[in-house]
PDB file of C-alpha atoms in Angstrom:
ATOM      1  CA  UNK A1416      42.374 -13.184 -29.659  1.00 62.00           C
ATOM      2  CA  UNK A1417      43.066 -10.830 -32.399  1.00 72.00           C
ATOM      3  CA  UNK A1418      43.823  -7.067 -31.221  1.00 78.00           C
ATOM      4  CA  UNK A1419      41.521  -3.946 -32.613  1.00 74.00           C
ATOM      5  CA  UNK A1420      42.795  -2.400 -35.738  1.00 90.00           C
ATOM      6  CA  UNK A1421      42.992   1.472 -34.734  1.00 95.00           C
ATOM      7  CA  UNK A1422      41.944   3.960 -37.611  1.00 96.00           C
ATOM      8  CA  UNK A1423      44.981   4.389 -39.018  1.00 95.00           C
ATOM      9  CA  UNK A1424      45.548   0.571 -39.315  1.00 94.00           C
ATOM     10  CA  UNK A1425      42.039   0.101 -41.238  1.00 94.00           C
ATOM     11  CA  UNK A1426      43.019   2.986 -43.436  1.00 95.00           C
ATOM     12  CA  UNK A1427      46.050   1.666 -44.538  1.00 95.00           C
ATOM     13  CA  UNK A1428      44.360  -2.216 -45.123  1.00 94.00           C
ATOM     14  CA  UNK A1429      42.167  -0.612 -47.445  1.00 95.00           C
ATOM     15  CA  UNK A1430      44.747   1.655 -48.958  1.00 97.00           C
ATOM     16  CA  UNK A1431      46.528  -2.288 -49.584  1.00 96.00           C
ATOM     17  CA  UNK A1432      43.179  -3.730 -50.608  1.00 96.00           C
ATOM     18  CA  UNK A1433      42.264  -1.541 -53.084  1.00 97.00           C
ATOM     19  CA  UNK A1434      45.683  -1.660 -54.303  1.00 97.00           C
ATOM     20  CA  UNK A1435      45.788  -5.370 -54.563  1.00 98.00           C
ATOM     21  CA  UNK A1436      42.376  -4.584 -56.332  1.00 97.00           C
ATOM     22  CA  UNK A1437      43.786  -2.432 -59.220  1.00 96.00           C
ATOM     23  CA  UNK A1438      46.402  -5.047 -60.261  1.00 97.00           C
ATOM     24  CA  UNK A1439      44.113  -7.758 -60.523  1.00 97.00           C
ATOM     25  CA  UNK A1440      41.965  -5.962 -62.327  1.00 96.00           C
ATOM     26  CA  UNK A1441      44.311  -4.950 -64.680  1.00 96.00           C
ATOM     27  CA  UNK A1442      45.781  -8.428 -65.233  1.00 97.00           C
ATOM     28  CA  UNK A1443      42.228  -9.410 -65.789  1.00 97.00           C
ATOM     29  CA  UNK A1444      42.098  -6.943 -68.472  1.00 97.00           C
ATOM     30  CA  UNK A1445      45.568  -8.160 -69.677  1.00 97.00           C
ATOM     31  CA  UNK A1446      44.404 -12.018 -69.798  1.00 97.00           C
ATOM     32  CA  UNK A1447      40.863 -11.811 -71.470  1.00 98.00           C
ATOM     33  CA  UNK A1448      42.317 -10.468 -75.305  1.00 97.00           C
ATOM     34  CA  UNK A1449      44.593 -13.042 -75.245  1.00 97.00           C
ATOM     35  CA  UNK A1450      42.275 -16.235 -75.032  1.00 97.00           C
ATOM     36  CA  UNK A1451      40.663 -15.345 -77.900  1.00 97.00           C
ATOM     37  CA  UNK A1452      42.526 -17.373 -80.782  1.00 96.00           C
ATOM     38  CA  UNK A1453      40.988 -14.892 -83.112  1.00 95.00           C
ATOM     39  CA  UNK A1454      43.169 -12.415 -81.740  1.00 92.00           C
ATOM     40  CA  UNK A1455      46.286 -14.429 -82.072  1.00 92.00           C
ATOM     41  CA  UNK A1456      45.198 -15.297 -86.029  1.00 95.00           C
ATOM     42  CA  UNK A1457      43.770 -18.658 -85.156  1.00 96.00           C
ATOM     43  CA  UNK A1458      40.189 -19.925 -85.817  1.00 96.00           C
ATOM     44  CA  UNK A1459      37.719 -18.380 -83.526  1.00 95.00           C
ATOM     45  CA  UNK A1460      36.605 -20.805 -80.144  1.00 96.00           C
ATOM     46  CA  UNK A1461      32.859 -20.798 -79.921  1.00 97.00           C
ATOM     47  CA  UNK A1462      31.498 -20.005 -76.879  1.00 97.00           C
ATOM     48  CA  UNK A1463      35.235 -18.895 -75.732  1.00 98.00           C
ATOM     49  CA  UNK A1464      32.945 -14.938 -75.096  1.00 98.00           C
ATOM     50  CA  UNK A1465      30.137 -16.647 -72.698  1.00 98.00           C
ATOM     51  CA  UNK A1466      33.376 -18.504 -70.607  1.00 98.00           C
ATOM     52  CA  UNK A1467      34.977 -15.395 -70.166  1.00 98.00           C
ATOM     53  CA  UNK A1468      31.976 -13.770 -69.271  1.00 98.00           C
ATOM     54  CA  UNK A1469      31.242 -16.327 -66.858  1.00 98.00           C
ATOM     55  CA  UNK A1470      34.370 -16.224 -65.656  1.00 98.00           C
ATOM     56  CA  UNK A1471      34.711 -12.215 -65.043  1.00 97.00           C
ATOM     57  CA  UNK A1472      31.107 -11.968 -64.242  1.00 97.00           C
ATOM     58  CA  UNK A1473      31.497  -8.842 -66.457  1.00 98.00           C
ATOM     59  CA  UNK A1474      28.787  -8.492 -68.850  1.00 98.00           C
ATOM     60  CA  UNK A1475      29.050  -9.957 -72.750  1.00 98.00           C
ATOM     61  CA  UNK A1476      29.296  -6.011 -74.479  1.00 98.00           C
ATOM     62  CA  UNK A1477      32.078  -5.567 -72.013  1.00 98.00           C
ATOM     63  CA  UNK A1478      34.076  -8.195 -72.476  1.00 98.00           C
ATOM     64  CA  UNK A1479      33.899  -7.878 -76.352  1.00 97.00           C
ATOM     65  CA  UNK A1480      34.876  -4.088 -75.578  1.00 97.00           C
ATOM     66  CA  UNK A1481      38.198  -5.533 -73.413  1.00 97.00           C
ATOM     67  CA  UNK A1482      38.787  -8.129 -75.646  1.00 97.00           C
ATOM     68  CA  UNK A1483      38.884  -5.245 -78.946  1.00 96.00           C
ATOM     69  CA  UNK A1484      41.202  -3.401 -76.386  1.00 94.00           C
ATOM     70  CA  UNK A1485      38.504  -0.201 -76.668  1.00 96.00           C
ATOM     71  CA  UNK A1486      38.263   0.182 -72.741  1.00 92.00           C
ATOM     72  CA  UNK A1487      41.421  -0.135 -70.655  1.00 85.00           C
ATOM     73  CA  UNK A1488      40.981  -0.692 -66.797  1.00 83.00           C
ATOM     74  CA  UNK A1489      40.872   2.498 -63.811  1.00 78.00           C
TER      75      UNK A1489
END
């Protein structure tokens, strides 16, 4: 049987959660500019923006806006 969390223990997991939350998001941000070949001076992929937007579940103008490096993450 698992023993309560007190306050102080739930603060801290979501102190570590939201961390953990942060750096993925900003490896997300990292990774999506550089699987577009266009970016690297190779031909463009179609359909490489709808699989990333699948993939993120972030919308299409947002992931053109990450992928042109015009928002960074917070």
């Amino acid at each position: 049987m698992t023993k309560p969390q007190s306050d102080e223990e739930k603060i801290e997991e979501i102190r570590m959660r939201t961390e953990r939350m942060a750096e993925d998001k900003a490896r997300i941000f990292e990774l999506i500019p550089k699987v577009f070949p266009e970016k690297r001076g190779e031909p463009a992929v179609r359909g490489r923006l709808t699989a990333v937007v699948e993939a993120s579940g972030y919308t299409r103008e947002y992931v053109a806006r990450i992928r042109d490096g015009k928002v960074k993450p917070s």
